[in-house]
Amino acid sequence: MSPACEHVVLVGLMGVGKSTVGARLSEVLGWPLVDSDEQVEAATGRTVREIFERDGEAVFRAFEARALADALDAPGPSIVAAAGGVVLAEENRRRLKAPKIEVVWLRADATTVAARAAEGVHRPLLADDPVGVLARMAVEREPLYREVADHVVSVDGRSVEEVTGAVLEVVEAC
Ligand code: S3P
């Protein structure tokens, strides 16, 4: 990868493996991993769930936008595991489309990721209907992931190693 590629950003629905694949990419490339939800928790001293429950989604989205902006403004290279909802705000999408930012959409069928996504305590939006919520999110967000993505990598039926290899292949030329 050339220095023209400053940050590789993984986007996609909850449970597609952004943090796990991001950690593997970080090991293989020797680049630091910046995980959006972890950044929000470190910056606020509160968990994602606490922010949602006490302050509501709008406040969380503002922290999420800050975390993305900080990650993309930092000197590269880095791997950024962006939170699933990052594409909802137009300003975030504008930032993701900037030059030197290589965005990879980890695409999954909502039903295949629902069980895994439901395990995360930091995902209050899933409540007690992960399959239904993720299916609705997929409809709303797929056009937005597509809008920002330089590459699309399918994760359905693939191991972490396979997805990591596929991401490395697509970002190699960046
Ligand atoms: C969210 C995704 C979560 C977390 C929050 C909201 C979303 O992050 O930021 O629960 O709206 O898609 P992950 O995508 O890392 O699970």
Short mmCIF file of C-alpha atoms and ligand atoms in Angstrom, two decimals:
data_model
loop_
_atom_site.label_atom_id
_atom_site.label_comp_id
_atom_site.label_asym_id
_atom_site.label_seq_id
_atom_site.Cartn_x
_atom_site.Cartn_y
_atom_site.Cartn_z
CA MET A 1 0.00 0.00 0.00
CA SER A 2 1.30 3.41 -0.89
CA PRO A 3 1.45 6.39 1.49
CA ALA A 4 -1.41 7.80 -0.61
CA CYS A 5 -3.62 5.50 1.42
CA GLU A 6 -3.76 7.18 4.79
CA HIS A 7 -6.57 5.37 6.59
CA VAL A 8 -8.43 2.16 5.81
CA VAL A 9 -11.95 2.44 7.25
CA LEU A 10 -14.22 -0.57 7.78
CA VAL A 11 -17.95 0.15 7.65
CA GLY A 12 -21.00 -2.11 7.83
CA LEU A 13 -23.83 -3.31 10.01
CA MET A 14 -23.37 -4.32 13.64
CA GLY A 15 -21.94 -7.81 13.94
CA VAL A 16 -20.24 -8.01 10.52
CA GLY A 17 -16.82 -8.21 12.20
CA LYS A 18 -15.42 -4.68 11.78
CA SER A 19 -13.54 -4.77 15.10
CA THR A 20 -12.35 -8.39 14.72
CA VAL A 21 -11.21 -8.00 11.11
CA GLY A 22 -9.78 -4.58 11.99
CA ALA A 23 -7.67 -6.19 14.73
CA ARG A 24 -6.32 -8.82 12.31
CA LEU A 25 -5.55 -6.18 9.67
CA SER A 26 -3.79 -4.15 12.33
CA GLU A 27 -1.59 -7.14 13.20
CA VAL A 28 -0.80 -8.02 9.60
CA LEU A 29 -0.05 -4.46 8.46
CA GLY A 30 1.46 -3.23 11.72
CA TRP A 31 -0.91 -0.25 11.65
CA PRO A 32 -2.78 0.89 14.76
CA LEU A 33 -6.46 0.06 15.07
CA VAL A 34 -8.85 2.86 16.02
CA ASP A 35 -12.20 1.45 17.15
CA SER A 36 -14.97 4.06 17.11
CA ASP A 37 -17.03 2.73 20.03
CA GLU A 38 -13.88 2.36 22.16
CA GLN A 39 -12.89 5.93 21.33
CA VAL A 40 -16.31 7.21 22.40
CA GLU A 41 -16.11 5.25 25.65
CA ALA A 42 -12.57 6.48 26.36
CA ALA A 43 -13.48 10.10 25.58
CA THR A 44 -16.64 10.14 27.70
CA GLY A 45 -15.70 7.69 30.48
CA ARG A 46 -19.09 6.03 29.89
CA THR A 47 -20.24 2.98 28.01
CA VAL A 48 -22.10 3.23 24.71
CA ARG A 49 -25.14 1.71 26.43
CA GLU A 50 -25.04 4.31 29.22
CA ILE A 51 -24.89 7.15 26.69
CA PHE A 52 -27.88 5.76 24.78
CA GLU A 53 -29.87 5.15 27.96
CA ARG A 54 -29.17 8.44 29.74
CA ASP A 55 -28.76 10.93 26.90
CA GLY A 56 -30.35 9.30 23.89
CA GLU A 57 -29.23 8.42 20.39
CA ALA A 58 -28.66 12.00 19.16
CA VAL A 59 -26.02 12.62 21.83
CA PHE A 60 -24.35 9.31 21.00
CA ARG A 61 -24.30 10.23 17.27
CA ALA A 62 -22.51 13.49 18.10
CA PHE A 63 -19.79 11.58 20.01
CA GLU A 64 -19.59 9.09 17.14
CA ALA A 65 -19.06 11.90 14.61
CA ARG A 66 -16.32 13.40 16.81
CA ALA A 67 -14.58 10.01 17.06
CA LEU A 68 -14.66 9.61 13.26
CA ALA A 69 -13.36 13.12 12.63
CA ASP A 70 -10.52 12.62 15.14
CA ALA A 71 -9.58 9.26 13.61
CA LEU A 72 -9.50 10.64 10.06
CA ASP A 73 -7.65 13.83 11.03
CA ALA A 74 -4.93 11.88 12.87
CA PRO A 75 -1.73 11.12 10.99
CA GLY A 76 -1.90 7.77 9.22
CA PRO A 77 -1.65 5.05 8.48
CA SER A 78 -4.35 3.43 10.56
CA ILE A 79 -7.20 0.98 10.41
CA VAL A 80 -10.48 2.51 11.56
CA ALA A 81 -13.32 0.24 12.71
CA ALA A 82 -16.19 2.70 12.33
CA ALA A 83 -19.42 2.20 14.28
CA GLY A 84 -22.32 0.83 12.22
CA GLY A 85 -24.34 4.04 12.28
CA VAL A 86 -21.56 6.33 11.15
CA VAL A 87 -22.96 6.61 7.62
CA LEU A 88 -26.25 8.13 8.80
CA ALA A 89 -24.87 11.67 9.05
CA GLU A 90 -24.14 13.44 5.78
CA GLU A 91 -21.10 15.17 7.25
CA ASN A 92 -19.59 11.78 8.18
CA ARG A 93 -20.21 10.49 4.66
CA ARG A 94 -18.52 13.58 3.23
CA ARG A 95 -15.46 12.89 5.37
CA LEU A 96 -15.38 9.24 4.36
CA LYS A 97 -15.31 10.21 0.66
CA ALA A 98 -12.20 12.36 1.06
CA PRO A 99 -9.04 11.41 -0.86
CA LYS A 100 -6.60 9.08 0.94
CA ILE A 101 -9.45 7.51 2.89
CA GLU A 102 -10.06 3.96 1.68
CA VAL A 103 -13.45 2.70 2.79
CA VAL A 104 -14.27 -1.00 2.78
CA TRP A 105 -17.88 -2.04 3.31
CA LEU A 106 -18.08 -5.43 5.04
CA ARG A 107 -21.37 -6.58 3.62
CA ALA A 108 -23.50 -9.26 5.24
CA ASP A 109 -26.96 -10.66 5.11
CA ALA A 110 -28.77 -9.23 8.16
CA THR A 111 -29.93 -12.66 9.32
CA THR A 112 -26.41 -14.13 9.28
CA VAL A 113 -25.03 -11.45 11.62
CA ALA A 114 -28.01 -11.05 13.97
CA ALA A 115 -26.99 -13.74 16.48
CA ARG A 116 -23.46 -12.38 16.73
CA ALA A 117 -24.60 -8.77 16.90
CA ALA A 118 -27.04 -9.58 19.72
CA GLU A 119 -24.10 -10.63 21.93
CA GLY A 120 -22.69 -7.08 22.15
CA VAL A 121 -23.73 -5.15 25.27
CA HIS A 122 -22.91 -1.93 23.42
CA ARG A 123 -25.83 -2.43 21.00
CA PRO A 124 -28.98 -1.24 22.79
CA LEU A 125 -30.76 -0.52 19.50
CA LEU A 126 -31.14 -4.24 18.83
CA ALA A 127 -33.33 -4.65 21.95
CA ASP A 128 -35.17 -7.98 21.80
CA ASP A 129 -35.53 -8.22 18.01
CA PRO A 130 -32.03 -8.31 16.50
CA VAL A 131 -33.13 -9.92 13.22
CA GLY A 132 -35.96 -7.43 12.64
CA VAL A 133 -33.92 -4.37 13.63
CA LEU A 134 -30.93 -5.40 11.54
CA ALA A 135 -33.15 -6.16 8.55
CA ARG A 136 -34.67 -2.66 8.77
CA MET A 137 -31.23 -1.11 9.25
CA ALA A 138 -29.96 -2.98 6.19
CA VAL A 139 -32.70 -1.46 4.04
CA GLU A 140 -32.04 2.04 5.37
CA ARG A 141 -28.26 1.89 5.40
CA GLU A 142 -27.19 -0.22 2.42
CA PRO A 143 -27.46 2.74 0.00
CA LEU A 144 -25.38 4.82 2.44
CA TYR A 145 -22.67 2.16 2.85
CA ARG A 146 -22.62 1.84 -0.94
CA GLU A 147 -22.30 5.64 -1.31
CA VAL A 148 -19.11 5.82 0.77
CA ALA A 149 -17.52 2.47 -0.12
CA ASP A 150 -14.46 2.24 -2.34
CA HIS A 151 -14.69 -1.55 -2.04
CA VAL A 152 -17.33 -4.07 -1.00
CA VAL A 153 -16.28 -7.32 0.68
CA SER A 154 -18.87 -9.99 1.45
CA VAL A 155 -18.48 -11.66 4.84
CA ASP A 156 -21.25 -14.25 4.51
CA GLY A 157 -19.89 -17.75 5.13
CA ARG A 158 -16.30 -16.53 5.41
CA SER A 159 -13.85 -16.81 8.31
CA VAL A 160 -12.04 -13.82 9.84
CA GLU A 161 -8.88 -14.88 8.01
CA GLU A 162 -10.70 -15.07 4.68
CA VAL A 163 -12.31 -11.66 5.14
CA THR A 164 -8.99 -10.16 6.24
CA GLY A 165 -7.32 -11.60 3.13
CA ALA A 166 -10.07 -10.21 0.91
CA VAL A 167 -9.74 -6.73 2.46
CA LEU A 168 -5.96 -6.82 2.00
CA GLU A 169 -6.44 -7.73 -1.64
CA VAL A 170 -8.82 -4.88 -2.38
CA VAL A 171 -6.87 -2.20 -0.55
CA GLU A 172 -3.48 -3.34 -1.89
CA ALA A 173 -3.54 -0.93 -4.77
CA CYS A 174 -4.62 2.10 -2.79
C1 S3P B 1 -24.65 1.09 16.25
C2 S3P B 1 -23.57 0.25 16.17
C3 S3P B 1 -22.72 -0.08 17.34
C4 S3P B 1 -22.76 1.04 18.37
C5 S3P B 1 -24.16 1.44 18.71
C6 S3P B 1 -25.00 1.83 17.49
C7 S3P B 1 -25.48 1.31 15.03
O1 S3P B 1 -21.37 -0.27 16.92
O2 S3P B 1 -22.06 2.16 17.90
O3 S3P B 1 -24.78 0.35 19.38
O4 S3P B 1 -26.33 2.21 15.01
O5 S3P B 1 -25.26 0.57 14.03
P1 S3P B 1 -20.86 -1.56 16.08
O6 S3P B 1 -21.23 -1.34 14.65
O7 S3P B 1 -19.40 -1.55 16.28
O8 S3P B 1 -21.52 -2.74 16.66
#
